[in-house]
Coordinates of C-alpha atoms in Angstrom, one line a residue:
Chain A
X56 CA 27.8 -6.5 23.9
X57 CA 29.3 -9.6 25.1
X58 CA 27.2 -9.8 28.0
X59 CA 24.2 -9.9 25.7
X60 CA 25.6 -12.9 23.9
X61 CA 26.5 -14.9 27.3
X62 CA 22.7 -13.9 28.6
X63 CA 21.2 -14.6 25.2
X64 CA 21.5 -18.5 26.1
X65 CA 20.0 -18.3 29.8
X66 CA 17.4 -15.6 29.4
X67 CA 14.2 -16.5 27.4
X68 CA 13.1 -12.8 27.2
X69 CA 16.4 -12.0 25.4
X70 CA 15.6 -14.6 22.7
X71 CA 12.1 -13.1 22.5
X72 CA 13.6 -9.7 22.2
X73 CA 15.5 -11.1 19.2
X74 CA 12.5 -12.4 17.5
X75 CA 10.5 -9.4 18.0
X76 CA 13.2 -7.4 16.5
X77 CA 13.6 -9.6 13.5
X78 CA 9.6 -10.0 13.0
X79 CA 9.1 -5.9 13.3
X80 CA 12.1 -5.6 10.8
X81 CA 10.3 -7.5 8.2
X82 CA 7.0 -5.7 8.6
X83 CA 8.7 -2.3 8.6
X84 CA 10.8 -3.1 5.7
X85 CA 8.2 -4.1 3.3
X86 CA 5.6 -1.5 4.4
X87 CA 8.0 1.3 5.2
X88 CA 9.8 1.0 1.8
X89 CA 6.0 2.1 0.1
X90 CA 5.7 4.8 2.8
X91 CA 9.0 6.1 2.1
X92 CA 8.5 6.3 -2.0
X93 CA 5.3 7.5 -1.6
X94 CA 6.3 10.3 0.6
X95 CA 3.6 9.6 3.6
X96 CA 5.6 9.2 6.5
X97 CA 3.4 11.8 8.2
X98 CA 0.8 9.4 8.0
X99 CA 2.6 6.9 9.8
X100 CA 3.7 9.6 12.3
X101 CA 0.1 10.5 13.0
X102 CA -1.2 7.0 13.1
X103 CA 1.6 6.1 15.6
X104 CA 0.5 9.1 18.0
X105 CA -3.1 8.6 17.8
X106 CA -2.8 5.0 18.8
X107 CA -2.5 6.4 22.3
X108 CA -6.1 7.1 22.4
X109 CA -6.8 3.6 21.3
X110 CA -4.8 2.2 24.1
X111 CA -6.2 4.7 26.4
X112 CA -9.8 4.0 25.7
X113 CA -9.3 0.3 25.7
X114 CA -7.8 0.7 29.3
X115 CA -10.5 3.0 30.5
X116 CA -13.5 0.7 29.2
X117 CA -11.9 -2.3 30.8
X118 CA -10.9 -0.8 34.1
X119 CA -13.8 1.5 34.6
X120 CA -16.6 -0.2 32.7
X121 CA -15.6 -3.7 32.9
X122 CA -15.2 -4.6 29.0
X123 CA -12.7 -7.3 30.0
X124 CA -12.1 -8.6 26.5
X125 CA -11.0 -5.2 25.1
X126 CA -7.2 -5.3 25.6
X127 CA -5.1 -1.9 24.9
X128 CA -3.6 -3.7 21.6
X129 CA -7.2 -4.3 20.0
X130 CA -7.9 -0.8 21.1
X131 CA -4.7 0.3 19.0
X132 CA -5.5 -1.5 16.1
X133 CA -9.1 -0.3 15.9
X134 CA -7.7 3.5 16.2
X135 CA -4.9 2.7 13.9
X136 CA -6.9 1.6 11.2
X137 CA -9.8 3.8 11.6
X138 CA -7.5 6.8 11.6
X139 CA -5.4 5.6 8.5
X140 CA -8.8 5.4 6.5
X141 CA -9.9 8.8 7.6
X142 CA -6.6 10.4 6.7
X143 CA -6.8 8.6 3.4
X144 CA -10.2 10.0 2.8
X145 CA -9.6 13.5 3.7
X146 CA -6.6 14.0 1.8
X147 CA -7.5 12.0 -1.2
X148 CA -6.8 14.1 -4.5
X149 CA -6.0 17.1 -2.4
X150 CA -9.3 17.7 -1.1
X151 CA -7.9 18.9 2.2
X152 CA -4.1 20.1 3.0
X153 CA -2.6 16.9 3.7
X154 CA -0.1 18.0 6.6
X155 CA -2.8 19.9 8.2
X156 CA -5.4 17.1 8.7
X157 CA -2.4 14.9 9.8
X158 CA -1.4 17.3 12.6
X159 CA -4.7 17.4 13.7
X160 CA -5.1 13.6 13.8
X161 CA -1.5 13.5 15.3
X162 CA -2.1 16.2 18.4
X163 CA -5.9 15.1 18.8
X164 CA -5.0 11.4 19.3
X165 CA -2.4 12.2 21.7
X166 CA -4.6 14.4 23.7
X167 CA -7.3 12.2 24.0
X168 CA -5.1 9.4 25.1
X169 CA -3.7 11.6 27.8
X170 CA -7.3 12.2 28.9
X171 CA -8.4 8.5 28.5
X172 CA -5.3 7.6 30.8
X173 CA -5.9 10.2 33.5
X174 CA -9.7 9.4 33.6
X175 CA -8.6 5.5 34.1
X176 CA -8.3 4.6 38.1
X177 CA -4.5 3.1 38.7
X178 CA -0.9 3.6 37.7
X179 CA -0.7 3.1 34.1
X180 CA 2.8 1.4 33.9
X181 CA 2.2 -0.5 30.9
X182 CA 0.9 2.7 28.8
X183 CA 4.1 4.2 29.4
X184 CA 5.8 1.3 27.8
X185 CA 3.9 1.6 24.7
X186 CA 5.0 5.0 24.4
X187 CA 8.7 4.5 24.9
X188 CA 8.9 0.9 23.6
X189 CA 9.3 -2.6 25.6
X190 CA 11.0 -4.8 23.4
X191 CA 12.4 -6.7 26.4
X192 CA 8.9 -7.2 27.8
X193 CA 7.7 -8.8 24.6
X194 CA 5.8 -11.9 25.6
X195 CA 5.2 -15.3 23.2
X196 CA 1.5 -14.2 22.3
X197 CA 3.0 -11.1 21.2
X198 CA 5.4 -12.9 19.0
X199 CA 2.7 -14.9 17.6
X200 CA 0.8 -11.9 16.6
X201 CA 3.8 -10.4 15.1
X202 CA 4.4 -13.3 13.1
X203 CA 0.5 -13.4 12.1
X204 CA 1.0 -9.8 10.9
X205 CA 4.0 -10.5 9.0
X206 CA 2.5 -13.4 7.1
X207 CA -0.4 -10.8 6.2
X208 CA 1.9 -8.1 5.0
X209 CA 4.1 -10.5 2.9
X210 CA 0.9 -11.9 1.3
X211 CA -0.7 -8.5 0.5
X212 CA 2.8 -7.5 -0.8
X213 CA 3.0 -10.5 -2.9
X214 CA -0.5 -9.9 -4.5
X215 CA -0.6 -6.0 -4.9
X216 CA 3.0 -5.4 -5.7
X217 CA 2.6 -4.2 -9.2
X218 CA -0.4 -2.1 -8.3
X219 CA 1.0 -0.6 -5.2
X220 CA 4.3 0.3 -7.4
X221 CA 2.1 1.7 -10.4
X222 CA -0.1 3.8 -8.0
X223 CA 3.0 5.3 -6.0
X224 CA 4.7 6.0 -9.5
X225 CA 1.7 8.0 -10.8
X226 CA -1.8 7.6 -9.2
X227 CA -3.6 9.3 -12.1
X228 CA -2.0 6.9 -14.5
X229 CA -2.5 3.8 -12.7
X230 CA -6.3 4.7 -12.5
X231 CA -6.6 5.5 -16.3
X232 CA -4.7 1.9 -16.9
X233 CA -7.7 0.4 -15.2
X234 CA -6.5 -0.2 -11.3
X235 CA -9.2 0.3 -8.8
X236 CA -7.3 2.8 -7.1
X237 CA -9.6 3.3 -4.4
X238 CA -9.6 -0.2 -3.2
X239 CA -5.8 -0.4 -3.1
X240 CA -5.4 2.9 -1.5
X241 CA -7.7 1.3 1.3
X242 CA -5.6 -1.9 1.4
X243 CA -2.5 0.3 1.7
X244 CA -3.7 2.5 4.6
X245 CA -4.7 -0.6 6.3
X246 CA -1.3 -2.3 5.9
X247 CA 0.6 0.9 6.9
X248 CA -1.7 1.2 10.3
X249 CA -1.1 -2.6 11.2
X250 CA 2.5 -2.1 10.7
X251 CA 2.7 1.0 12.7
X252 CA 0.8 -0.8 15.7
X253 CA 3.2 -3.6 15.5
X254 CA 6.2 -1.2 15.6
X255 CA 4.6 0.6 18.5
X256 CA 4.8 -2.8 20.5
X257 CA 8.6 -3.1 19.9
X258 CA 9.7 0.5 19.8
X259 CA 7.0 2.6 21.3
X260 CA 4.9 5.4 19.9
X261 CA 7.7 8.0 19.8
X262 CA 10.2 5.5 18.0
X263 CA 8.0 3.4 15.5
X264 CA 8.5 6.1 12.7
X265 CA 12.3 5.8 13.0
X266 CA 11.9 1.9 12.3
X267 CA 9.6 2.5 9.6
X268 CA 11.4 5.1 7.7
X269 CA 15.0 5.0 8.5
X270 CA 15.8 1.2 7.4
X271 CA 13.7 2.0 4.0
X272 CA 15.5 5.6 3.2
X273 CA 18.9 3.9 3.8
X274 CA 17.8 1.0 1.5
X275 CA 16.4 3.8 -1.0
X276 CA 19.7 5.4 -1.3
X277 CA 21.3 1.9 -2.1
X278 CA 18.9 0.5 -4.5
X279 CA 17.1 1.5 -7.7
X280 CA 14.2 -1.0 -7.6
X281 CA 11.4 -1.4 -5.2
X282 CA 11.6 -5.1 -4.5
X283 CA 15.1 -4.7 -4.0
X284 CA 14.7 -1.8 -1.7
X285 CA 12.0 -3.7 0.4
X286 CA 14.5 -6.6 0.9
X287 CA 17.7 -4.3 1.8
X288 CA 15.3 -2.5 4.2
X289 CA 14.5 -5.7 5.7
X290 CA 17.9 -6.7 6.1
X291 CA 19.2 -3.2 7.6
X292 CA 16.4 -3.2 10.2
X293 CA 17.1 -6.7 11.2
X294 CA 21.0 -5.7 11.7
X295 CA 20.3 -2.3 13.2
X296 CA 17.7 -3.7 15.8
X297 CA 20.0 -6.7 16.8
X298 CA 23.1 -4.6 17.1
X299 CA 21.0 -2.0 19.1
X300 CA 19.6 -4.7 21.3
X301 CA 23.4 -6.1 21.8
X302 CA 25.0 -2.6 22.2
X303 CA 22.3 -1.4 24.7
X304 CA 22.0 -4.6 27.1
X305 CA 25.4 -4.4 29.0
X306 CA 25.4 -0.6 29.8
X307 CA 21.6 -0.9 30.5
X308 CA 20.7 1.8 28.0
X309 CA 17.1 2.0 26.6
X310 CA 17.1 -0.5 23.6
X311 CA 14.3 1.6 21.6
X312 CA 16.5 4.6 21.6
X313 CA 19.6 2.8 21.0
X314 CA 18.3 1.1 18.1
X315 CA 17.0 4.4 16.6
X316 CA 20.4 6.0 17.2
X317 CA 22.4 3.1 15.1
X318 CA 19.5 3.7 12.2
X319 CA 20.2 6.8 12.0
X320 CA 23.9 6.4 11.7
X321 CA 23.3 3.8 9.2
X322 CA 21.2 6.3 7.2
X323 CA 23.9 9.0 7.3
X324 CA 26.2 6.3 6.2
X325 CA 24.1 5.2 3.0
X326 CA 23.6 8.8 2.0
X327 CA 27.5 9.1 2.2
X328 CA 27.8 6.0 0.1
X329 CA 25.2 7.3 -2.4
X330 CA 26.9 10.6 -2.9
X331 CA 30.3 9.0 -3.3
X332 CA 28.9 6.8 -5.9
X333 CA 27.7 9.7 -7.7
X334 CA 23.9 9.1 -7.5
X335 CA 22.1 12.2 -6.7
Chain B
X276 CA -25.9 8.2 -37.5
X277 CA -25.4 4.5 -37.3
X278 CA -26.0 4.1 -41.3
X279 CA -23.0 6.8 -41.6
X280 CA -21.0 4.4 -38.8
X281 CA -21.9 1.5 -41.2
X282 CA -20.5 2.9 -44.2
X283 CA -17.0 4.4 -42.6
X284 CA -14.8 2.6 -40.3
X285 CA -15.7 3.6 -36.6
X286 CA -13.8 6.8 -36.0
X287 CA -11.2 7.1 -33.1
X288 CA -13.1 9.8 -31.7
X289 CA -16.6 11.4 -32.1
X290 CA -17.7 14.2 -30.1
X291 CA -21.3 15.7 -30.8
X292 CA -22.6 19.1 -29.3
X293 CA -20.6 18.9 -26.5
X294 CA -20.5 21.5 -24.1
X295 CA -19.1 21.9 -20.5
X296 CA -18.6 24.2 -17.7
X297 CA -16.7 24.4 -14.6
X298 CA -19.6 25.9 -12.1
X299 CA -21.0 28.8 -13.9
X300 CA -17.9 29.3 -16.4
X301 CA -18.4 27.7 -19.8
X302 CA -15.1 26.2 -21.1
X303 CA -16.4 24.4 -24.1
X304 CA -19.3 25.5 -26.1
X305 CA -21.0 23.1 -28.7
X306 CA -18.0 21.3 -29.9
X307 CA -18.3 18.7 -32.4
X308 CA -15.6 16.8 -34.4
X309 CA -14.7 13.6 -35.7
X310 CA -11.3 11.7 -35.8
X311 CA -10.6 9.1 -38.2
X312 CA -8.4 6.0 -37.1
X313 CA -5.0 6.4 -37.9
X314 CA -4.7 10.1 -37.7
X315 CA -2.2 12.4 -35.9
X316 CA -4.3 15.4 -34.7
X317 CA -2.6 18.4 -33.0
X318 CA -4.6 20.0 -30.6
X319 CA -3.7 24.0 -30.5
X320 CA -5.3 26.9 -28.7
X321 CA -4.6 29.5 -26.2
X322 CA -4.0 28.5 -22.6
X323 CA -7.6 28.3 -20.7
X324 CA -9.1 27.8 -24.3
X325 CA -10.3 24.2 -23.0
X326 CA -7.5 21.7 -24.4
X327 CA -7.1 20.1 -21.2
X328 CA -10.8 20.1 -20.5
X329 CA -11.4 18.2 -24.1
X330 CA -9.0 15.7 -23.0
X331 CA -10.3 15.1 -19.7
X332 CA -13.7 14.7 -21.4
X333 CA -12.2 11.9 -23.9
X334 CA -10.7 10.2 -21.0
X335 CA -14.0 10.1 -19.1
X336 CA -12.6 12.1 -16.4
X337 CA -15.2 14.9 -16.6
X338 CA -18.9 14.2 -18.1
X339 CA -20.2 16.6 -20.5
X340 CA -23.0 18.8 -19.5
X341 CA -24.5 18.9 -22.9
X342 CA -23.8 16.0 -26.0
X343 CA -21.7 13.0 -26.3
X344 CA -18.4 11.8 -26.5
X345 CA -17.7 8.6 -27.8
X346 CA -14.2 7.3 -28.2
X347 CA -13.1 3.9 -29.9
X348 CA -16.8 3.0 -30.5
X349 CA -17.7 3.2 -26.8
X350 CA -18.1 5.9 -24.0
X351 CA -14.7 7.1 -22.5
X352 CA -15.4 4.9 -19.2
X353 CA -16.2 1.8 -21.4
X354 CA -12.7 2.1 -23.5
X355 CA -10.9 3.8 -21.2
X356 CA -8.2 0.6 -20.9
X357 CA -7.7 1.2 -24.7
X358 CA -7.2 4.7 -24.7
X359 CA -3.2 5.6 -23.7
X360 CA -3.1 8.7 -21.9
X361 CA 0.4 10.5 -21.7
X362 CA 0.8 13.4 -18.9
X363 CA 2.9 16.2 -19.8
X364 CA 5.2 15.3 -17.2
X365 CA 5.1 13.0 -14.3
X366 CA 5.7 14.7 -11.2
X367 CA 8.7 12.6 -10.6
X368 CA 10.8 11.8 -7.5
X369 CA 14.4 11.6 -8.6
X370 CA 15.1 8.7 -6.3
X371 CA 11.8 6.5 -7.3
X372 CA 12.9 3.3 -7.7
X373 CA 11.5 2.0 -10.7
X374 CA 13.5 0.5 -13.9
X375 CA 12.3 1.4 -17.5
X376 CA 11.0 -1.9 -18.0
X377 CA 8.8 -1.6 -14.8
X378 CA 7.5 1.4 -15.9
X379 CA 6.3 0.2 -19.0
X380 CA 5.1 -3.0 -17.5
X381 CA 2.6 -0.5 -15.6
X382 CA 1.0 -0.3 -18.8
X383 CA -0.4 -3.8 -18.4
X384 CA -0.8 -3.5 -14.4
X385 CA -4.5 -4.1 -14.6
X386 CA -4.1 -7.2 -16.8
X387 CA -1.9 -9.0 -14.4
X388 CA -3.9 -10.8 -12.0
X389 CA -1.5 -11.3 -9.1
X390 CA 1.7 -9.6 -7.9
X391 CA 3.9 -10.3 -11.0
X392 CA 3.8 -10.0 -14.6
X393 CA 4.0 -13.1 -16.8
X394 CA 6.1 -13.9 -20.0
X395 CA 3.3 -12.3 -22.3
X396 CA 3.5 -8.9 -20.2
X397 CA 7.2 -8.8 -20.6
X398 CA 7.1 -9.5 -24.2
X399 CA 4.6 -6.7 -24.9
X400 CA 7.0 -4.5 -22.8
X401 CA 9.9 -5.1 -24.9
X402 CA 7.9 -4.6 -28.1
X403 CA 6.6 -1.2 -27.0
X404 CA 10.1 -0.3 -25.8
X405 CA 11.3 -1.4 -29.4
X406 CA 8.8 0.6 -31.1
X407 CA 9.7 3.9 -29.3
X408 CA 13.1 3.4 -30.1
X409 CA 14.3 2.4 -26.7
X410 CA 15.1 -1.3 -27.2
X411 CA 18.0 -2.2 -24.8
X412 CA 16.9 0.3 -22.2
X413 CA 14.8 -1.9 -20.0
X414 CA 17.1 -2.4 -17.2
X415 CA 18.2 1.4 -16.9
X416 CA 16.6 3.2 -14.1
X417 CA 13.8 5.5 -15.0
X418 CA 15.4 8.3 -12.9
X419 CA 18.5 8.3 -14.8
X420 CA 17.3 8.6 -18.4
X421 CA 16.4 12.1 -20.0
X422 CA 13.2 13.8 -20.4
X423 CA 12.8 13.0 -23.7
X424 CA 13.6 9.2 -23.1
X425 CA 11.0 9.2 -20.2
X426 CA 8.2 10.7 -22.5
X427 CA 9.3 7.5 -24.7
X428 CA 8.8 5.4 -21.7
X429 CA 5.4 6.6 -21.1
X430 CA 4.4 6.1 -24.4
X431 CA 5.9 2.7 -24.6
X432 CA 3.6 2.0 -21.2
X433 CA 0.3 3.2 -22.9
X434 CA 1.5 1.0 -26.2
X435 CA 2.3 -2.0 -23.9
X436 CA -1.3 -1.9 -22.5
X437 CA -2.7 -2.3 -25.9
X438 CA -3.8 1.1 -26.5
X439 CA -5.2 2.0 -29.8
X440 CA -5.5 5.8 -28.8
X441 CA -2.8 7.9 -27.5
X442 CA -3.7 11.1 -25.9
X443 CA -0.4 13.2 -25.5
X444 CA -0.6 16.3 -23.2
X445 CA 2.1 18.5 -24.2
X446 CA 4.6 15.9 -25.1
X447 CA 7.4 17.9 -25.7
X448 CA 7.1 20.3 -23.1
X449 CA 10.0 19.2 -21.4
X450 CA 12.3 18.1 -24.3
X451 CA 15.1 19.8 -26.0
X452 CA 14.5 20.8 -29.6
X453 CA 16.3 18.0 -31.4
X454 CA 14.8 15.3 -29.3
X455 CA 11.3 16.9 -29.8
X456 CA 11.6 16.5 -33.6
X457 CA 12.8 12.9 -33.1
X458 CA 9.6 12.5 -31.0
X459 CA 7.2 14.0 -33.6
X460 CA 8.7 11.5 -35.8
X461 CA 8.0 8.7 -33.7
X462 CA 4.3 10.0 -33.4
X463 CA 4.0 9.8 -37.1
X464 CA 5.6 6.4 -37.6
X465 CA 3.1 5.1 -34.6
X466 CA 0.1 6.3 -36.8
X467 CA 0.5 3.2 -39.2
X468 CA -1.4 1.4 -36.1
X469 CA -2.5 3.9 -33.7
X470 CA -4.5 7.1 -33.5
X471 CA -2.5 9.6 -31.7
X472 CA -4.0 12.9 -30.5
X473 CA -1.4 15.4 -28.8
X474 CA -1.8 19.1 -27.3
X475 CA 0.8 21.2 -28.7
X476 CA 2.2 24.9 -28.4
X477 CA 4.5 24.7 -31.3
X478 CA 2.5 25.2 -34.4
X479 CA 5.6 25.0 -36.7
X480 CA 6.4 21.6 -35.7
X481 CA 2.9 20.3 -35.2
X482 CA 1.8 21.3 -39.0
X483 CA 4.9 19.7 -40.2
X484 CA 3.9 16.5 -38.8
X485 CA 0.3 16.3 -37.9
X486 CA -2.8 15.1 -40.5
X487 CA -5.2 17.3 -38.8
X488 CA -5.4 20.4 -36.5
X489 CA -7.7 20.7 -33.8
X490 CA -8.1 24.3 -32.7
X491 CA -9.9 24.7 -29.4
X492 CA -10.8 28.2 -27.8
X493 CA -14.4 27.5 -26.2
X494 CA -15.5 26.3 -29.7
X495 CA -13.2 23.8 -31.4
X496 CA -12.8 22.9 -35.3
X497 CA -11.2 20.3 -36.8
X498 CA -8.9 21.1 -40.0
X499 CA -7.2 18.8 -42.5
X500 CA -3.9 20.3 -42.8
X501 CA -2.9 21.1 -46.6
X502 CA 0.5 19.4 -46.8
X503 CA 1.5 20.9 -50.3
X504 CA 0.2 24.4 -49.5
X505 CA 2.0 24.2 -46.1
X506 CA 5.6 23.5 -47.6
X507 CA 4.8 26.3 -50.0
X508 CA 4.1 28.7 -47.4
X509 CA 7.1 27.5 -45.4
X510 CA 9.4 28.6 -48.2
X511 CA 7.7 31.5 -49.1
X512 CA 7.1 32.8 -45.6
X513 CA 10.1 31.4 -43.7
X514 CA 8.4 28.8 -41.7
X515 CA 5.9 31.3 -39.9
X516 CA 3.0 30.9 -41.7
X517 CA 0.9 27.5 -42.3
X518 CA -2.1 27.1 -44.5
X519 CA -4.9 25.2 -42.3
X520 CA -7.5 24.7 -45.1
X521 CA -10.9 25.2 -42.9
X522 CA -13.1 24.2 -46.0
X523 CA -12.9 23.8 -49.8
X524 CA -13.5 27.4 -49.9
X525 CA -12.0 28.9 -46.6
X526 CA -8.2 29.3 -46.2
X527 CA -6.8 30.9 -43.2
X528 CA -3.3 31.8 -43.5
X529 CA -2.1 32.6 -40.0
X530 CA -3.1 30.0 -37.3
X531 CA -2.8 32.0 -34.3
X532 CA -5.6 34.3 -35.9
X533 CA -7.4 31.1 -36.6
X534 CA -7.5 30.2 -33.2
X535 CA -9.0 33.5 -31.9
X536 CA -11.5 34.1 -34.1
X537 CA -14.7 32.2 -34.0
X538 CA -15.2 29.7 -36.9
X539 CA -18.2 31.4 -38.6
X540 CA -19.2 28.9 -41.6
X541 CA -15.7 27.1 -41.4
X542 CA -15.8 23.7 -40.2

């Protein structure tokens, strides 16, 4: 841990990692709180795994067919948003079984990704970093993109907070009280998809769900209002990811995995605290 | 028709010759009734008799196959924001992070333009909480209050939004008997300002408080409750039987029978 603080001043990539952790935690805390209270963490799971298809397809088109402007991240954003909207449409008002639809998207997306990677010439080193996270490789432009995403998510939350809360509380009641729930559902799903893409950049596909849900779940155990839950989730996320970075750096552990392990411990501690305080 | 409407105050609900079917199965047949403003109507009838379907028609969630539904002087979709629907029970996550006042403010969610509620919204919410007897509950968590109190909060939510008609689906289904009778008293008190229509199973309590009973069993008939007669019968029969006056010349002594027989020539 001491090595981390000593090196922080001499290596810019560590500063980038710290900034990435903070930026990711802001998005994760805000969106994750909504995802957790709406019990839709499986949506986030399906989106994160299907991102591999977007990454793989973009890379395939780039390398094999010369679409130079199409970066893997653009592919990820397009597929994530598309998949989230598709899932929202298919599962709206119990049209199809939500868990079944999400499993199909989850596995289908991953499988397509693997096929696209196999069809692409060359060694796919940075695609592997998307799978398992690459917080130590985050670049300056990545940070700018993440900051822009945070501003967007903060803006959407500020404008839609009341409506998001009412829909999460009871969709039918919100609709009957005059909220155009269809529009807000689209906004919610797009924001969730974008947040997942951002988290994938930091934590990797496999661990993005943990960053999205664990700090929010811990915050939900400690607070009784959504706005406070969001604030607490951001704080817990920042704390957990910085601690994970610092702890993993010296011994050379994988930072993403370390962050998630600490997040799980914090969640368990919050559950213990909530129980001790007599909450249910 | 319009002359009639000019003569009397616009009724809260006006259902004319409505038929509704799910696929080939007709649920409501030739239903017509009018509910005047500030009435307290109890909707009774067997399970599967069409009570919930009728509520959904009044909310504009379903469209009648034939006939017309007018609520508060317009079609349900036009007047929906003035109708306060209160569901039987909100499928509720005990950890859902919302306070009582936030839940009440949701009644005004479509009125607030941006993320946060203004002073007018907060004043309306506080007023609504007071009207349902929950003044001072605002800061408590919605999760930690009782089932009866949650029903009151949802009613306050509807009132805060400016509802002129409350549609309550089994409002006391999850409430113990003592709180249930308090709720019925609340509904009665609310009719000084708004119209209340509630679906209920408990006939003896309903008939003690409601001004009208709507019997729904494929068809529907609206009956004025004979208050004096009701008390008389309660004494005479130990509260089991209640008089429902169908028409001047038609008395039905057992309301459970009244629901099962067609209303030939009655109402």
